[in-house]
Amino acid sequence: MREWNFARLLDQFRKYRDTTTTQSPRSDGANKITQRSDIEERFKWKLEDIYTSDEMWRADFEKVKGMIPRISEWQGKLAESGASLHACFQHRDDTSILFQKLYLYAHLKLDEDNRNSTYQSMTDEVAALSTRYAEASSYITPEIMQISDERMEAMYSEHEPLTLYRHHLDEMRRMRQHILSPEEERLMALAGNVTRGPSQVFRMIDDADLQFGEVTDDEGNRIGLTKQRYYELLEAKKQEVRREASETFMNGYKVFLNTLGASLSASVYKDLFYARARKYESCLAASLDGDNIPVGTYRNLTEAVSNNLAVLHRYVSLRRKILGLDQIYSYDMYVPLVPDAKIKIKYDEAVERILAGLWPLGEEYHDDLKQAFESRWIDVYETEGKGSGAYSWGTFATHPYVLMNYNNTLDNMFTLAHEMGHAMHSFYSKKHQPYVYSGHSIFTAEVASTANEALLMHYMLDRSESDEQKAYLLSYQLQSVVGTFFTQVMYSTFEDQIHRDVEQGKPLSQEQFRQTYREIFERFWGTELKLPEMFDISCLRIPHFYRAFYVYQYATSFAASATIAERLLRGDDEQQAKYLNFLKAGESKYPIDILKDAGVDMTTPEPVEAVVRLFGQLLDQLEELLVKKS
């Protein structure tokens, strides 16, 4: 829920891109994985902008420890005056800002090399301290719930600065029925260290313990397999290369099969615990209520897609025919349909194209984005031990940071544009909103990232040099819609089902997860696409599942951004102004209302159905080009 809790505070600025769409490693040889010391400084993020040393971090850590006891000064006094409540909020905000800064630095340093025990310890320290603070401040929400509406209005009149928090207070108080007693809230806060356990276990397996061994690439070289190399090998021309890479990759997870099943089960039971403790009718309702999202919005998404799966089956059939396969497997879904037109883009060139492609967003956005690229916000290349995938993360006290694992592919360029969309969204929200409203919901965050991708794709298609290159880009765009929209709806359907299972008292296990996932996969993709044996283990390696009902927002955001991008490309100045205001709005309104202000109503199925139509149109264009070529 959206109450002021530190589980949310510590990662509200972090926006993961699904690592299943982030591809390619950097390597200086067949078996040598690049070390961090091999990378030029300009390609590393500048964490000195947060703290110039670990000692500076430690000093702020001790400062926060000293700030925690002060929160009790206002206990039992919040209704006494508007000034008292305002002072409590100010202290809470000041402490939270510092907490986030501490956690950001420790976590980014850890992501430089997840084997580094120093930063593992620092990350754990600040997370544990946040639980202490959450316990100390747990009285705030229950006390606020006891204030009558009449008294609250009087407090605004008594102390005008308190009106800054009116929307925040309204947001808290609308969920009164889900707030517990002060002692119960204290116990809920104490549970934080325990309930973080499942995701921490998964993270250590996924980023630190996994070993994949060696595979053969398209040229016959034996190479060490990494996560990033795996996605590059899925684009290999030879099916046997794709098969070996996929089997080797899945075997890495198979070693931890039962542990992964247990950790995901524990995470789902955690969701059930919080939902029932707070008196929600379901885990889904509990999750959506935090952003005041109607359950119908979730149902609009899943039902609209479920009713239009024929276009996805048509896509599978086209891929099988163009690739000349008797049987198409899940690992054949990433290989380019026009491999000879494959585009390689070095990092500096990618930056230039992104800046050019995002001109429809206007001069202000362009200039700020250019400054971001020049100021070492980004950690560019994969190195041994580095965190996988890509994300944007920042705090109110810092500029955003972006983690990449860049290796000169088209997908890497679009991932960079995606993450910089998140970064600029955070930058503008922080610049134009007070701290209490400077974050943004995932429901709106993914609009900013996928809009960038849509605009960049239009730029690339408009400048394609041949029918083959245009077909390649269309193929990529179709795959992007599959990854960001259809796949996320499939994941959402899986999440919904396993939570319904546990709500109905059904047992959870790795076998049950895999069976459920396979059934949903086969319904989504149809009879032509085969999921090999053991490949249903994929459902146990998705980090997003440790944040319940997170992934559906990729799909809803994609639908919203597609509508916005289409208008921007028409030169709609009003839409450009609305969109920049959207980026600056932070959490000053509910996410649904912020999107309505931007011109998109996600309470209706129309934006979702528009994406299905767009996918069909792109498929028509690709088929026409490929038939023309043949």
XYZ file of C-alpha atoms in Angstrom:
630
model
C 0.000 0.000 0.000
C 1.022 3.638 -0.388
C 1.510 4.489 3.241
C 4.912 5.941 4.145
C 6.969 2.769 4.511
C 10.658 2.235 3.980
C 10.364 -0.778 1.709
C 8.898 1.691 -0.753
C 11.186 4.559 0.181
C 14.342 2.586 -0.490
C 13.439 1.669 -4.047
C 10.721 4.040 -5.227
C 13.170 5.648 -7.676
C 14.518 2.353 -9.015
C 13.010 1.332 -12.356
C 14.114 -2.038 -13.638
C 13.905 -2.939 -17.254
C 13.075 -6.625 -17.709
C 16.453 -8.350 -17.965
C 15.006 -10.799 -20.486
C 15.150 -8.002 -23.056
C 18.596 -6.674 -22.187
C 21.222 -8.263 -24.327
C 24.880 -8.748 -25.034
C 28.141 -8.660 -23.099
C 31.327 -6.737 -23.530
C 34.345 -9.008 -23.799
C 37.904 -8.571 -24.956
C 38.273 -12.198 -25.955
C 36.476 -15.500 -26.259
C 36.875 -16.373 -22.588
C 38.067 -13.210 -20.857
C 35.286 -11.259 -19.176
C 36.093 -7.564 -18.937
C 37.260 -6.250 -15.567
C 36.146 -2.890 -14.212
C 39.728 -1.628 -14.273
C 39.729 -2.108 -18.064
C 36.976 0.503 -18.599
C 37.639 4.189 -19.339
C 36.445 6.556 -16.626
C 34.026 8.357 -18.942
C 32.045 5.127 -19.257
C 31.646 4.736 -15.484
C 29.045 6.445 -13.362
C 30.364 9.148 -11.054
C 29.368 8.029 -7.575
C 31.524 10.768 -6.089
C 28.488 12.984 -6.760
C 26.811 11.054 -3.913
C 29.736 10.513 -1.529
C 33.396 11.191 -2.150
C 34.386 8.292 0.106
C 33.029 5.441 2.183
C 33.978 7.475 5.241
C 31.575 10.229 4.178
C 28.869 7.579 3.810
C 29.651 6.283 7.294
C 29.340 9.781 8.766
C 25.830 10.183 7.314
C 24.944 6.679 8.469
C 25.800 7.677 12.039
C 23.851 10.914 11.578
C 20.729 8.961 10.605
C 21.153 6.698 13.619
C 21.044 9.819 15.745
C 17.942 11.125 13.969
C 15.853 8.022 14.627
C 15.084 8.645 18.329
C 13.747 12.141 17.553
C 10.755 10.740 15.682
C 9.209 9.729 19.008
C 8.989 13.392 20.056
C 5.685 13.775 18.219
C 4.073 10.522 19.332
C 0.638 11.218 20.761
C 0.874 14.882 19.692
C 0.075 14.859 15.939
C -3.487 16.115 16.424
C -2.462 18.870 18.838
C -1.712 21.392 16.113
C -0.980 21.813 12.430
C 2.521 22.936 13.406
C 3.168 19.690 15.295
C 2.111 17.484 12.373
C 4.089 19.629 9.940
C 7.244 19.406 12.087
C 6.895 15.619 12.279
C 6.571 15.368 8.498
C 9.596 17.604 7.969
C 11.743 15.452 10.226
C 10.454 12.303 8.544
C 11.252 13.748 5.099
C 14.736 14.890 6.085
C 15.514 11.460 7.485
C 14.072 9.693 4.464
C 16.117 11.782 2.036
C 19.291 10.828 3.858
C 18.247 7.172 4.088
C 17.716 6.991 0.348
C 21.067 8.611 -0.333
C 22.816 6.077 1.918
C 21.055 3.132 0.311
C 21.648 4.394 -3.229
C 25.407 4.730 -2.757
C 25.822 1.344 -1.071
C 23.688 -0.435 -3.660
C 25.318 1.190 -6.682
C 28.761 0.358 -5.315
C 27.584 -3.213 -4.782
C 26.254 -3.390 -8.341
C 29.721 -2.521 -9.618
C 30.744 -5.939 -8.284
C 28.218 -8.042 -6.400
C 31.046 -10.128 -4.923
C 32.255 -7.167 -2.844
C 31.515 -8.026 0.779
C 32.111 -4.436 1.957
C 29.160 -3.111 -0.016
C 27.053 -6.181 0.694
C 27.486 -5.303 4.359
C 26.786 -1.596 3.859
C 23.610 -2.378 1.900
C 22.429 -4.723 4.641
C 23.277 -2.176 7.335
C 21.162 0.589 5.888
C 18.296 -1.793 5.122
C 18.348 -3.013 8.723
C 18.498 0.556 10.031
C 15.484 1.442 7.916
C 13.521 -1.239 9.733
C 14.419 0.393 13.054
C 13.219 3.737 11.738
C 10.054 2.194 10.320
C 9.364 0.742 13.764
C 10.007 4.083 15.472
C 7.742 5.970 13.054
C 5.036 3.308 12.814
C 2.722 5.329 15.071
C 2.387 8.160 12.530
C -0.151 6.632 10.173
C -2.462 5.176 12.865
C -2.501 8.520 14.708
C -3.341 10.405 11.527
C -6.187 7.976 10.879
C -7.749 8.961 14.227
C -7.946 12.649 13.355
C -11.452 13.663 12.316
C -12.028 15.408 9.007
C -13.178 18.524 10.863
C -10.044 18.614 13.016
C -7.813 18.069 9.968
C -9.363 21.061 8.182
C -8.829 23.153 11.290
C -5.170 22.121 11.390
C -4.695 23.303 7.798
C -6.145 26.672 8.821
C -3.960 26.854 11.936
C -0.718 26.230 10.065
C -0.754 27.062 6.343
C 2.534 25.209 5.513
C 0.764 21.948 6.347
C -1.356 22.352 3.183
C 1.682 21.168 1.212
C 0.836 17.714 2.506
C -2.897 17.810 1.751
C -2.800 15.333 -1.149
C -0.392 13.120 0.762
C -2.708 13.112 3.781
C -5.760 12.495 1.632
C -3.919 9.552 0.075
C -3.153 8.111 3.503
C -6.585 8.696 4.961
C -8.549 7.171 2.079
C -7.159 3.790 3.223
C -8.251 4.087 6.848
C -9.885 0.682 6.880
C -6.516 -0.921 6.048
C -4.505 0.806 8.763
C -3.912 -1.196 11.937
C -3.471 -0.184 15.546
C -0.181 1.453 16.568
C 1.105 -1.772 18.139
C 0.091 -3.813 15.097
C 1.765 -1.287 12.802
C 4.927 -1.588 14.892
C 4.882 -5.355 14.401
C 4.335 -4.907 10.660
C 7.384 -2.643 10.554
C 9.440 -5.171 12.498
C 8.564 -7.792 9.894
C 10.472 -5.841 7.245
C 13.793 -7.638 7.637
C 12.038 -11.000 7.420
C 9.818 -10.207 4.453
C 12.793 -8.935 2.456
C 14.292 -12.431 2.738
C 12.835 -14.048 -0.404
C 14.052 -11.302 -2.738
C 17.476 -11.262 -1.084
C 17.830 -15.030 -1.546
C 16.844 -14.716 -5.188
C 19.233 -11.826 -5.764
C 22.202 -13.713 -4.340
C 21.450 -16.742 -6.513
C 20.762 -14.687 -9.619
C 23.626 -12.206 -9.405
C 26.298 -13.933 -7.323
C 26.017 -17.739 -7.301
C 24.969 -18.715 -10.819
C 27.548 -20.383 -13.058
C 26.767 -21.297 -16.663
C 29.897 -22.880 -18.126
C 30.888 -22.685 -21.794
C 29.017 -22.847 -25.104
C 29.846 -22.663 -28.805
C 29.066 -19.489 -30.735
C 28.131 -19.077 -34.420
C 31.823 -19.076 -35.427
C 32.565 -22.305 -33.596
C 34.428 -20.650 -30.692
C 34.018 -21.956 -27.158
C 33.068 -19.012 -24.942
C 32.113 -18.541 -21.310
C 28.372 -17.978 -20.999
C 27.117 -14.954 -19.082
C 23.601 -13.590 -18.866
C 24.378 -10.884 -21.362
C 26.087 -13.280 -23.770
C 23.065 -15.552 -23.547
C 20.792 -12.929 -25.080
C 23.279 -12.246 -27.850
C 23.450 -15.965 -28.642
C 19.668 -16.092 -28.949
C 20.228 -14.038 -32.106
C 22.685 -16.575 -33.548
C 21.925 -17.782 -37.077
C 22.346 -21.461 -36.213
C 19.510 -23.071 -34.323
C 21.884 -25.502 -32.610
C 23.806 -22.535 -31.161
C 20.587 -21.036 -29.805
C 19.547 -24.425 -28.422
C 22.859 -25.094 -26.651
C 22.995 -21.584 -25.200
C 19.426 -21.900 -23.909
C 19.897 -25.356 -22.440
C 23.140 -24.311 -20.744
C 21.502 -21.160 -19.422
C 18.494 -23.023 -18.020
C 20.739 -25.690 -16.501
C 22.398 -22.931 -14.468
C 19.043 -22.214 -12.829
C 18.155 -25.901 -12.611
C 20.884 -26.353 -9.991
C 18.860 -24.050 -7.718
C 15.432 -25.308 -8.813
C 13.992 -26.154 -5.413
C 15.538 -23.134 -3.721
C 14.095 -20.814 -6.386
C 10.699 -22.453 -5.984
C 10.860 -22.009 -2.224
C 11.933 -18.364 -2.437
C 9.136 -17.472 -4.868
C 6.626 -19.354 -2.705
C 7.793 -17.395 0.333
C 7.376 -14.140 -1.599
C 3.797 -15.013 -2.570
C 2.978 -15.979 1.026
C 4.470 -12.629 2.098
C 2.035 -10.879 -0.257
C -0.840 -12.882 1.214
C 0.267 -12.017 4.741
C 0.229 -8.285 4.052
C -3.055 -8.404 2.121
C -4.899 -10.304 4.852
C -3.297 -8.394 7.710
C -4.554 -5.175 6.128
C -7.991 -6.631 5.378
C -7.887 -6.618 1.579
C -10.025 -9.055 -0.355
C -7.070 -10.163 -2.478
C -3.360 -9.661 -3.069
C -4.215 -7.910 -6.335
C -6.512 -5.426 -4.626
C -3.853 -4.741 -1.979
C -1.210 -4.084 -4.592
C -3.324 -1.818 -6.795
C -4.768 0.188 -3.915
C -1.376 1.720 -3.226
C -1.692 3.794 -6.407
C -5.492 3.982 -6.261
C -5.671 1.943 -9.472
C -9.077 0.331 -10.109
C -8.964 -3.469 -10.309
C -10.897 -3.038 -13.542
C -7.827 -1.449 -15.155
C -5.893 -4.668 -14.561
C -8.802 -6.742 -15.886
C -9.162 -4.507 -18.960
C -5.554 -5.265 -19.811
C -5.562 -9.036 -19.357
C -8.985 -9.586 -20.898
C -8.382 -7.348 -23.924
C -5.160 -9.215 -24.709
C -6.672 -12.656 -24.040
C -9.394 -11.847 -26.569
C -6.851 -10.884 -29.239
C -4.202 -13.608 -29.145
C -4.741 -14.560 -32.793
C -2.398 -11.764 -33.884
C 0.327 -13.210 -31.646
C -0.179 -16.684 -33.115
C 0.088 -15.137 -36.583
C 3.421 -13.629 -35.574
C 4.752 -17.031 -34.460
C 3.660 -18.562 -37.770
C 5.446 -15.840 -39.750
C 8.661 -16.344 -37.789
C 8.608 -20.093 -38.360
C 8.087 -19.674 -42.102
C 10.704 -16.962 -42.601
C 13.286 -18.877 -40.561
C 12.500 -22.053 -42.506
C 11.939 -24.153 -39.402
C 9.883 -27.324 -39.232
C 9.391 -26.683 -35.532
C 9.839 -23.333 -33.803
C 10.946 -23.239 -30.153
C 10.943 -20.496 -27.543
C 14.663 -19.895 -28.123
C 13.957 -19.131 -31.804
C 11.865 -16.069 -30.996
C 14.755 -13.591 -30.795
C 16.785 -14.322 -33.918
C 16.425 -11.472 -36.441
C 14.165 -12.252 -39.381
C 16.472 -10.196 -41.607
C 19.911 -11.115 -40.166
C 21.960 -9.590 -42.989
C 20.622 -6.144 -42.085
C 21.570 -6.462 -38.436
C 22.566 -3.079 -37.009
C 25.589 -2.580 -34.769
C 25.759 0.733 -32.939
C 28.648 1.865 -30.764
C 27.789 3.668 -27.570
C 28.757 7.183 -28.668
C 26.777 6.777 -31.883
C 23.798 5.503 -29.886
C 23.901 8.661 -27.759
C 23.860 10.824 -30.909
C 20.902 8.952 -32.381
C 18.931 9.101 -29.145
C 19.437 12.858 -28.896
C 18.317 13.288 -32.513
C 15.395 10.890 -32.244
C 13.913 12.556 -29.161
C 13.663 16.028 -30.703
C 9.819 15.819 -30.737
C 10.042 16.268 -26.941
C 11.367 19.797 -27.433
C 14.464 21.870 -26.751
C 14.244 21.803 -22.949
C 14.206 18.010 -22.827
C 16.950 17.737 -25.458
C 19.320 20.091 -23.641
C 18.803 18.436 -20.255
C 19.270 14.969 -21.756
C 22.486 16.023 -23.464
C 23.809 17.355 -20.166
C 22.945 14.044 -18.497
C 24.935 12.072 -21.074
C 27.929 14.349 -20.535
C 27.852 14.186 -16.726
C 28.613 10.486 -16.121
C 25.175 9.433 -14.978
C 25.682 6.095 -16.748
C 27.734 2.964 -16.025
C 28.012 1.687 -19.571
C 29.695 -1.706 -20.006
C 29.397 -5.185 -18.539
C 32.214 -6.241 -16.238
C 32.739 -9.307 -14.101
C 30.473 -9.342 -11.047
C 28.476 -6.317 -12.163
C 24.711 -6.280 -11.692
C 22.846 -7.628 -14.695
C 20.250 -5.963 -16.890
C 19.664 -2.237 -16.811
C 17.935 0.256 -14.554
C 17.611 3.902 -13.588
C 17.832 4.887 -9.942
C 18.220 8.143 -8.096
C 17.084 10.032 -5.016
C 15.893 13.517 -4.141
C 19.428 14.369 -2.995
C 21.167 13.133 -6.156
C 20.788 13.114 -9.893
C 19.609 9.791 -11.359
C 22.038 7.018 -12.255
C 21.703 4.445 -15.024
C 23.197 0.973 -15.051
C 23.820 -0.537 -18.500
C 25.598 -3.580 -19.878
C 26.176 -2.098 -23.324
C 27.583 -4.084 -26.236
C 26.868 -2.212 -29.446
C 23.542 -3.808 -30.392
C 20.346 -2.133 -31.547
C 18.635 -3.502 -28.457
C 21.271 -1.899 -26.228
C 20.602 1.470 -27.859
C 16.873 1.155 -27.211
C 17.548 -0.005 -23.644
C 19.663 3.125 -23.140
C 16.862 5.326 -24.489
C 14.432 3.481 -22.210
C 16.482 3.970 -19.050
C 17.221 7.596 -19.858
C 13.469 8.089 -20.112
C 13.233 6.917 -16.507
C 16.168 9.100 -15.523
C 14.712 12.249 -17.084
C 11.332 11.536 -15.506
C 13.004 11.372 -12.077
C 15.091 14.454 -12.871
C 12.049 16.565 -13.770
C 9.896 15.264 -10.915
C 12.607 16.107 -8.386
C 13.220 19.505 -9.970
C 9.582 20.581 -9.990
C 8.068 18.855 -6.940
C 8.762 18.968 -3.211
C 10.222 15.804 -1.744
C 6.890 14.346 -0.676
C 5.707 14.316 -4.329
C 9.046 13.895 -6.094
C 8.746 10.179 -6.788
C 6.493 8.534 -9.303
C 4.439 5.405 -9.538
C 5.626 2.562 -11.746
C 2.233 2.978 -13.424
C 3.430 6.291 -14.859
C 7.199 5.665 -14.860
C 7.164 3.189 -17.733
C 5.349 5.705 -19.935
C 8.421 7.923 -19.870
C 10.721 5.077 -20.916
C 8.623 3.444 -23.629
C 7.710 6.807 -25.169
C 11.435 7.334 -25.763
C 11.653 3.974 -27.489
C 8.676 4.739 -29.728
C 10.125 8.084 -30.816
C 13.567 6.589 -31.439
C 12.092 3.776 -33.531
C 10.263 6.281 -35.725
C 13.556 8.139 -36.228
C 15.344 4.929 -37.209
C 12.598 3.736 -39.568
C 12.404 7.125 -41.229
C 16.121 6.899 -42.010
C 16.348 3.235 -42.976
C 18.664 2.813 -45.947
C 17.006 -0.189 -47.625
C 13.963 -2.448 -47.546
C 16.102 -5.020 -45.726
C 17.047 -2.553 -42.997
C 13.457 -1.364 -42.682
C 12.315 -4.978 -42.366
C 14.946 -5.535 -39.696
C 13.709 -2.520 -37.746
C 10.086 -3.587 -38.104
C 11.061 -7.043 -36.883
C 12.787 -5.444 -33.914
C 9.786 -3.238 -33.192
C 7.457 -6.225 -33.281
C 9.752 -8.040 -30.869
C 9.767 -4.972 -28.634
C 5.961 -4.978 -28.512
C 6.105 -8.685 -27.703
C 8.614 -8.147 -24.880
C 7.195 -4.977 -23.361
C 3.503 -5.662 -23.897
C 2.419 -9.235 -24.663
C 5.058 -10.962 -22.513
C 4.310 -8.683 -19.573
C 0.604 -9.478 -19.855
C 1.514 -13.179 -19.882
C 3.623 -12.649 -16.748
C 0.761 -10.695 -15.183
C -1.624 -13.554 -15.892
C 0.831 -15.951 -14.234
C 1.204 -13.686 -11.176
C -2.536 -13.356 -10.862
C -3.015 -17.123 -11.005
C -0.389 -18.068 -8.424
C -1.743 -15.469 -6.011
C -5.273 -16.748 -6.545
C -3.990 -20.254 -5.863
C -2.513 -19.313 -2.518
C -5.611 -17.298 -1.593
C -7.656 -20.458 -2.195
C -5.359 -22.514 0.025
C -3.642 -24.422 -2.768
C -0.024 -25.481 -2.125
C 2.830 -23.736 -3.908
C 5.905 -25.495 -5.249
C 8.317 -25.255 -8.137
C 6.333 -28.005 -9.895
C 3.070 -26.066 -9.508
C 4.672 -22.819 -10.676
C 6.077 -24.504 -13.752
C 2.844 -26.249 -14.650
C 0.879 -22.998 -14.342
C 3.453 -21.122 -16.394
C 3.492 -23.752 -19.153
C -0.302 -23.724 -19.465
C -0.403 -19.932 -19.760
C 2.560 -19.884 -22.169
C 0.889 -22.381 -24.486
C -2.397 -20.451 -24.475
C -0.661 -17.165 -25.263
C 1.634 -18.446 -27.988
C -0.502 -21.115 -29.610
C 0.247 -24.587 -30.881
C 3.073 -23.713 -33.296
C 5.518 -22.508 -30.621
C 7.027 -25.205 -28.408
C 8.416 -24.626 -24.937
C 11.130 -27.286 -24.466
C 11.211 -29.509 -21.424
C 12.566 -27.719 -18.337
C 12.252 -24.323 -20.041
C 9.191 -23.647 -17.901
C 11.800 -22.919 -15.220
C 11.765 -19.420 -16.729
C 8.997 -18.494 -14.306
C 11.461 -18.888 -11.417
C 14.073 -16.466 -12.722
C 12.036 -13.259 -13.132
C 13.137 -10.701 -10.514
C 9.972 -8.659 -10.974
C 7.861 -11.411 -9.404
C 9.346 -10.420 -6.051
C 7.410 -7.153 -6.357
C 3.848 -8.392 -6.682
C 1.835 -7.155 -9.674
C 4.631 -4.964 -10.920
C 4.934 -6.122 -14.516
C 1.407 -5.305 -15.716
C 2.444 -1.667 -15.567
C 4.945 -2.220 -18.383
C 2.015 -3.142 -20.608
C -0.338 -0.355 -19.495
C 2.488 2.164 -19.778
C 3.366 0.901 -23.243
C -0.240 1.416 -24.293
C -0.280 4.963 -22.907
C 3.088 5.914 -24.406
C 2.135 4.592 -27.849
C -0.814 6.994 -27.884
C 1.300 9.912 -26.679
C 4.175 9.216 -29.116
C 1.798 9.049 -32.079
C 0.504 12.528 -31.233
C 3.998 13.930 -30.665
C 5.112 12.660 -34.051
C 2.216 14.528 -35.651
C 3.759 17.713 -34.263
C 1.051 18.211 -31.662
C 2.400 21.137 -29.607
C -0.384 20.777 -27.044
C 0.570 17.136 -26.499
C 4.239 18.117 -26.107
C 3.333 20.598 -23.360
C 1.043 18.070 -21.671
C 3.753 15.428 -21.798
C 6.414 17.663 -20.226
C 3.925 18.572 -17.505
C 3.347 14.855 -17.027
C 7.098 14.323 -16.497
C 7.153 17.130 -13.946
C 4.029 16.063 -12.051
C 5.688 13.449 -9.835
C 3.093 12.100 -7.399
C 1.153 15.337 -7.002
C -1.981 13.481 -8.171
C -3.036 9.854 -8.466
C -1.383 8.069 -11.429
C -4.643 7.544 -13.308
C -5.386 11.273 -13.084
C -1.867 12.298 -14.108
C -2.233 10.191 -17.263
C -5.658 11.671 -17.945
C -4.040 15.117 -17.786
C -1.529 13.843 -20.350
C -4.425 12.829 -22.618
C -4.759 9.074 -21.969
C -7.556 7.338 -20.047
C -6.315 3.942 -18.842
C -9.623 3.089 -17.173
C -10.921 2.160 -20.627
C -9.717 -0.738 -22.823
C -9.125 1.536 -25.826
C -5.365 2.192 -25.312
C -4.768 -1.560 -24.926
C -6.823 -2.449 -27.995
C -4.917 0.237 -29.926
C -1.635 -1.593 -29.223
C -3.110 -4.841 -30.575
C -4.149 -2.984 -33.740
C -0.693 -1.407 -34.022
C 0.932 -4.829 -33.727
C -1.248 -6.119 -36.556
C -0.344 -3.144 -38.742
C 3.390 -3.630 -38.127
C 2.988 -7.290 -38.970
C 1.252 -6.362 -42.233
C 4.134 -4.031 -43.165
C 6.770 -6.647 -42.377
C 4.988 -9.358 -44.344
C 4.700 -7.036 -47.328
C 8.431 -6.268 -47.254
C 9.432 -9.899 -46.821
C 7.124 -11.049 -49.623
C 8.534 -8.271 -51.809
C 12.053 -9.443 -50.971
C 11.269 -13.068 -51.843
